[in-house]
Structure formats: C-alpha cells, structure tokens
C-alpha positions as a printed NumPy array, in Angstrom:
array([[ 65.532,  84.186,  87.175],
       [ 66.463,  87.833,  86.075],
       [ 69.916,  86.686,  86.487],
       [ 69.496,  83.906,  84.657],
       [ 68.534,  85.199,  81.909],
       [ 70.597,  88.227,  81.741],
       [ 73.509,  86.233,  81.798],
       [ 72.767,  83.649,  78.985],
       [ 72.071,  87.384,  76.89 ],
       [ 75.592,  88.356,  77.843],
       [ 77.33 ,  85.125,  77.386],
       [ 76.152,  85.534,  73.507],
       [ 77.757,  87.347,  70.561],
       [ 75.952,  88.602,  67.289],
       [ 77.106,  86.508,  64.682],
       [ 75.769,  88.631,  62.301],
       [ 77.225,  91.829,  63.108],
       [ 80.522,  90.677,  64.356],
       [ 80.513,  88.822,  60.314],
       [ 79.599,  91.747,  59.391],
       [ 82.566,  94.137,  60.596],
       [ 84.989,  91.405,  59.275],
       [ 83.972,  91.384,  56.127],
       [ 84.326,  95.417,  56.16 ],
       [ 87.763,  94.878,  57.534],
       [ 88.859,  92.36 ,  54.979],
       [ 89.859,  90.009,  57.319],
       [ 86.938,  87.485,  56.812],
       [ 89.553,  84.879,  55.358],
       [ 91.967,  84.862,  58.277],
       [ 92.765,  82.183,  60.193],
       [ 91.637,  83.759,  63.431],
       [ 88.205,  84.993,  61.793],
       [ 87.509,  81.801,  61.133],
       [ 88.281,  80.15 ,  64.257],
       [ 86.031,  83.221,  65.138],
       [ 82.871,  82.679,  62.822],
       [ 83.247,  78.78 ,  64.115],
       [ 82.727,  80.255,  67.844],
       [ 80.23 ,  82.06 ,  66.959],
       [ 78.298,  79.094,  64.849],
       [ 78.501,  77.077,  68.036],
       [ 77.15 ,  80.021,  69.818],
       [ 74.266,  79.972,  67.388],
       [ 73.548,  76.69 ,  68.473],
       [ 73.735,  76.942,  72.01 ],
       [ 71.421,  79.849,  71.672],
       [ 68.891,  77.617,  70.3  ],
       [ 69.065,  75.141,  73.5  ],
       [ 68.805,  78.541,  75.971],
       [ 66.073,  79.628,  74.187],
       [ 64.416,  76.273,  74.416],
       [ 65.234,  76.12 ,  78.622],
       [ 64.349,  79.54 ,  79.296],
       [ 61.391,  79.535,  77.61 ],
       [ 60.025,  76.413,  79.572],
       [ 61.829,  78.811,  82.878],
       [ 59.455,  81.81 ,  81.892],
       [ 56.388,  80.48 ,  81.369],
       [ 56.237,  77.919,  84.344],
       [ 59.056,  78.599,  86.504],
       [ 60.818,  75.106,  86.079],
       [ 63.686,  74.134,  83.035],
       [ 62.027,  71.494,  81.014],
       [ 65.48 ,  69.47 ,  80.895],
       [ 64.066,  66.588,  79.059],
       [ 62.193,  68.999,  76.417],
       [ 65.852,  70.498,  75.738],
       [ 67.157,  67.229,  75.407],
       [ 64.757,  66.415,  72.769],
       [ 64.734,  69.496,  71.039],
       [ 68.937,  69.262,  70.923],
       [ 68.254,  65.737,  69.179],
       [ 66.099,  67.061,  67.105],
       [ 68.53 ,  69.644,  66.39 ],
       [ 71.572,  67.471,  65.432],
       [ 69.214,  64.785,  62.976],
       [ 68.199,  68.217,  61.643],
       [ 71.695,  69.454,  61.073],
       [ 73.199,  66.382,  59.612],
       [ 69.962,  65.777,  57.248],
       [ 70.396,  69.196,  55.817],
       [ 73.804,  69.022,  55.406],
       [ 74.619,  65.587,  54.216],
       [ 71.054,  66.272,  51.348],
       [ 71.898,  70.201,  50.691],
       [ 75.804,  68.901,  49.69 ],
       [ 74.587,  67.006,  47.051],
       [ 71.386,  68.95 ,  45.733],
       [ 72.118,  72.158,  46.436],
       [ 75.479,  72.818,  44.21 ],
       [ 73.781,  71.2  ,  41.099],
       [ 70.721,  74.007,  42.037],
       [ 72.846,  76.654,  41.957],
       [ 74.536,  75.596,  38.649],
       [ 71.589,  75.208,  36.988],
       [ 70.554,  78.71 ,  38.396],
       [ 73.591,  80.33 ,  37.221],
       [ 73.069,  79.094,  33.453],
       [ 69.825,  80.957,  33.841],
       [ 71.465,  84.724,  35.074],
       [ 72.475,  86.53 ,  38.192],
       [ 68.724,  86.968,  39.221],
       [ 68.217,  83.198,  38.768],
       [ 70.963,  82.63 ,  41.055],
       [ 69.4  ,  85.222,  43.731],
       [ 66.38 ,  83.543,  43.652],
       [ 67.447,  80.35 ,  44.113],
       [ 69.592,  81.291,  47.123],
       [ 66.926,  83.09 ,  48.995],
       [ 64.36 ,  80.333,  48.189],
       [ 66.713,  77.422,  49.499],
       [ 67.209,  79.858,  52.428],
       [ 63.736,  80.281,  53.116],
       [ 62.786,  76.517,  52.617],
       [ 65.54 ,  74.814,  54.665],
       [ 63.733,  77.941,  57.214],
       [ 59.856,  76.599,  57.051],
       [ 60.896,  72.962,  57.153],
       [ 63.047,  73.541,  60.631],
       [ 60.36 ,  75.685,  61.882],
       [ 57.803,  72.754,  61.025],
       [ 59.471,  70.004,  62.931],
       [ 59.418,  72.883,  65.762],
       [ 62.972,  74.399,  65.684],
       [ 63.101,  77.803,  64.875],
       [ 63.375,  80.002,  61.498],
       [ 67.114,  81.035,  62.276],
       [ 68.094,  77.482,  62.858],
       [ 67.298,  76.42 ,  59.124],
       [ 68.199,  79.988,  57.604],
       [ 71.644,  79.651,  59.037],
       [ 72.069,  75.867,  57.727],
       [ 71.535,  76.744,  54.317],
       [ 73.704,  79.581,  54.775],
       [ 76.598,  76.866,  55.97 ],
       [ 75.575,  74.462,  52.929],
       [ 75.941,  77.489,  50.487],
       [ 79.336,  78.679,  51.608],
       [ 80.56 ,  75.041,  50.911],
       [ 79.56 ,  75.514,  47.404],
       [ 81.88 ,  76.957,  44.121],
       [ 79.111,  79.731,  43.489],
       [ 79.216,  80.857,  47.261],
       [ 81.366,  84.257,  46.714],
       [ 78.474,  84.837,  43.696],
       [ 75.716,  84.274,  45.81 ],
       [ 77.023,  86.329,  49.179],
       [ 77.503,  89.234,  46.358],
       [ 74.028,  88.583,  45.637],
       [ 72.271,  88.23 ,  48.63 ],
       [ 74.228,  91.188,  50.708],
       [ 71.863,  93.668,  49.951],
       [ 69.064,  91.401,  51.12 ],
       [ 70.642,  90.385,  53.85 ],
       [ 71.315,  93.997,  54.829],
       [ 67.58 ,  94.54 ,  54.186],
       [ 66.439,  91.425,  56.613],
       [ 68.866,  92.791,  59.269],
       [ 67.81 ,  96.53 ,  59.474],
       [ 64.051,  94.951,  59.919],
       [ 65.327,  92.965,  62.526],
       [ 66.829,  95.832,  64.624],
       [ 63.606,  97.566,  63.913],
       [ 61.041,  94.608,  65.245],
       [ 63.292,  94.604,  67.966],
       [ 63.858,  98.563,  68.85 ],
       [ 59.23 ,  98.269,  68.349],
       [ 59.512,  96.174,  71.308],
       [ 61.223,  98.42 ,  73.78 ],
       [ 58.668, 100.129,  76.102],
       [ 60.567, 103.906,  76.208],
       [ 58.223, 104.953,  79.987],
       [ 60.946, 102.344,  81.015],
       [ 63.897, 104.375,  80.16 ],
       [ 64.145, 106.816,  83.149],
       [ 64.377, 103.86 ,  85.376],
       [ 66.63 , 101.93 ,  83.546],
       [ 69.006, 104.326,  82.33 ],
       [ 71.768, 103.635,  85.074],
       [ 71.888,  99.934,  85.555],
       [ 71.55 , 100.101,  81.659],
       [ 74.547, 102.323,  81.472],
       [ 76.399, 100.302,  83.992],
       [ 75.77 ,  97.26 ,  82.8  ],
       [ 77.057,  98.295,  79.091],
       [ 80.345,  99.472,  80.827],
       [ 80.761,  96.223,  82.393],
       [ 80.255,  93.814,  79.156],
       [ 82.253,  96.339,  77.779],
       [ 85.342,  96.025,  79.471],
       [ 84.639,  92.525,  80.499],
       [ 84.628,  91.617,  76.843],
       [ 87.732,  93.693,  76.014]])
C-alpha cells in the first residue's frame, strides 16, 4: 500500500509551481509550455480520481472502483457544465466588473473562483477541482491578462498558506528516521525526472 501510494505522489507534478517558474522565465506563451500546462491540467485531473481510490484504499483496505467511476462522471458533467455556462456568463461579469475599476475586477475574479469552488465541493468533488475550472474559464476570456495581474498577489498569498498547512503537518520526531530514504528517494525523482 506504501508503494502504492508513494508512487501515485511521484507520478504527479505541481502545476502550480512548475506555472509558476514559467511565467518567471517568460516562456509561459511557448508552444512547449503549453503542451506543458495541458499535461499538467490532465494531471490535475487524474489527481482527483487517485485521491478518490486511495482514499477508499486507506480507510478500508479495498479501491472502491465503482465509487471512482462515479465520482469521474461526476467529474466530466461537472467540467462541461462549468465550462459550456462560465463561457457565456462569465466574460459579460468581468466586463461589467471592469466598468466598475481594477478592484471590481479583483473581486469578481476571486468570487467566481471561490463559487465555481463551494458548488464542486457541494456535489462532493473537491475545492481545487472548481478553483481550477474557473481558472480555465477565465483564461479563455479578453480580461484574462488583467485579472492574472490582479489576482497574482493573491494567488501568491493562497500558495505560501498552502506550503505552510502542509509543512504544520509534518511530525519533525520523524526526521532522524527518515532522513536517508528521504534523501535517497529525492535523488532518485531527481534524476529520474531529469
């Protein structure tokens, strides 16, 4: 199970950082970035259905294959609702925002963000799964370049907490233990990756 599990970690990439360092490098708009960021979005995705096996391999032992099935359908009507209703509604939004001022248009971002969020969270996908939808209906949108401008610093804000939450979780009485097969198994993703 161990294995299992440490594998499906490995086998992912961090969209967000790896979006991140392209946009530092300037090369966000390339060809191969792209083909990149639509890896990565399919990783996303997949990451969702893992997390919906392994949790139902964690808590009882046994992959709930028919739960992942239905949470993967539930998925896809999810993604194709949003997108096909947030192409039409969210563009006029952001207009009207933008006649209003820059803040407007903030606002308006991070509250379609945060909406598309709950509602995929109600229907019992998670938080990230919405979030990253309206992200994907945004960027389709004329005001998207004003908007990433916008939200950045928020962003940047959500993703140190993030790192935080997650560095809270480590137990540090662990490290002694773990420090070699930690070290070891950083050198091998490392130059497995490269």
């Amino acid at each position: 199970r161990d294995a299992i599990f440490l594998g499906a970690a490995l086998s992912l990439s961090s969209t967000m950082v790896i979006v991140n360092v392209l946009v530092d490098m300037g090369r966000l708009r390339q060809d191969a970035s792209r083909v990149m960021v639509g890896i990565l979005v399919v990783q996303d995705f997949a990451a969702i259905a893992m997390i919906a096996i392994f949790s139902g391999v964690a808590t009882t032992g046994r992959a709930d294959l028919a739960g992942a099935g239905m949470l993967m359908l539930k998925l896809v009507l999810f993604a194709v609702s949003a997108l096909g209703l947030g192409s039409l509604a969210v563009p006029r939004l952001l207009k009207l925002a933008h006649g209003t001022g820059r803040e407007a248009v903030l606002v308006t971002g991070l509250a379609l963000c945060f909406a598309l969020a709950l509602m995929s969270q109600r229907i019992g996908l998670s938080l990230a799964a919405g979030a990253f939808l309206m992200g994907a209906i945004i960027a389709t949108t004329p005001r998207s370049t004003e908007v990433l401008e916008l939200v950045s610093p928020v962003r940047d804000v959500f993703a140190a907490l993030f790192f935080v939450a997650m560095g809270m979780l480590l137990d540090i009485r662990l490290f002694p233990a773990l420090l070699l097969p930690v070290v070891a198994l950083f050198a091998f993703n490392f130059l497995g990756k490269v």
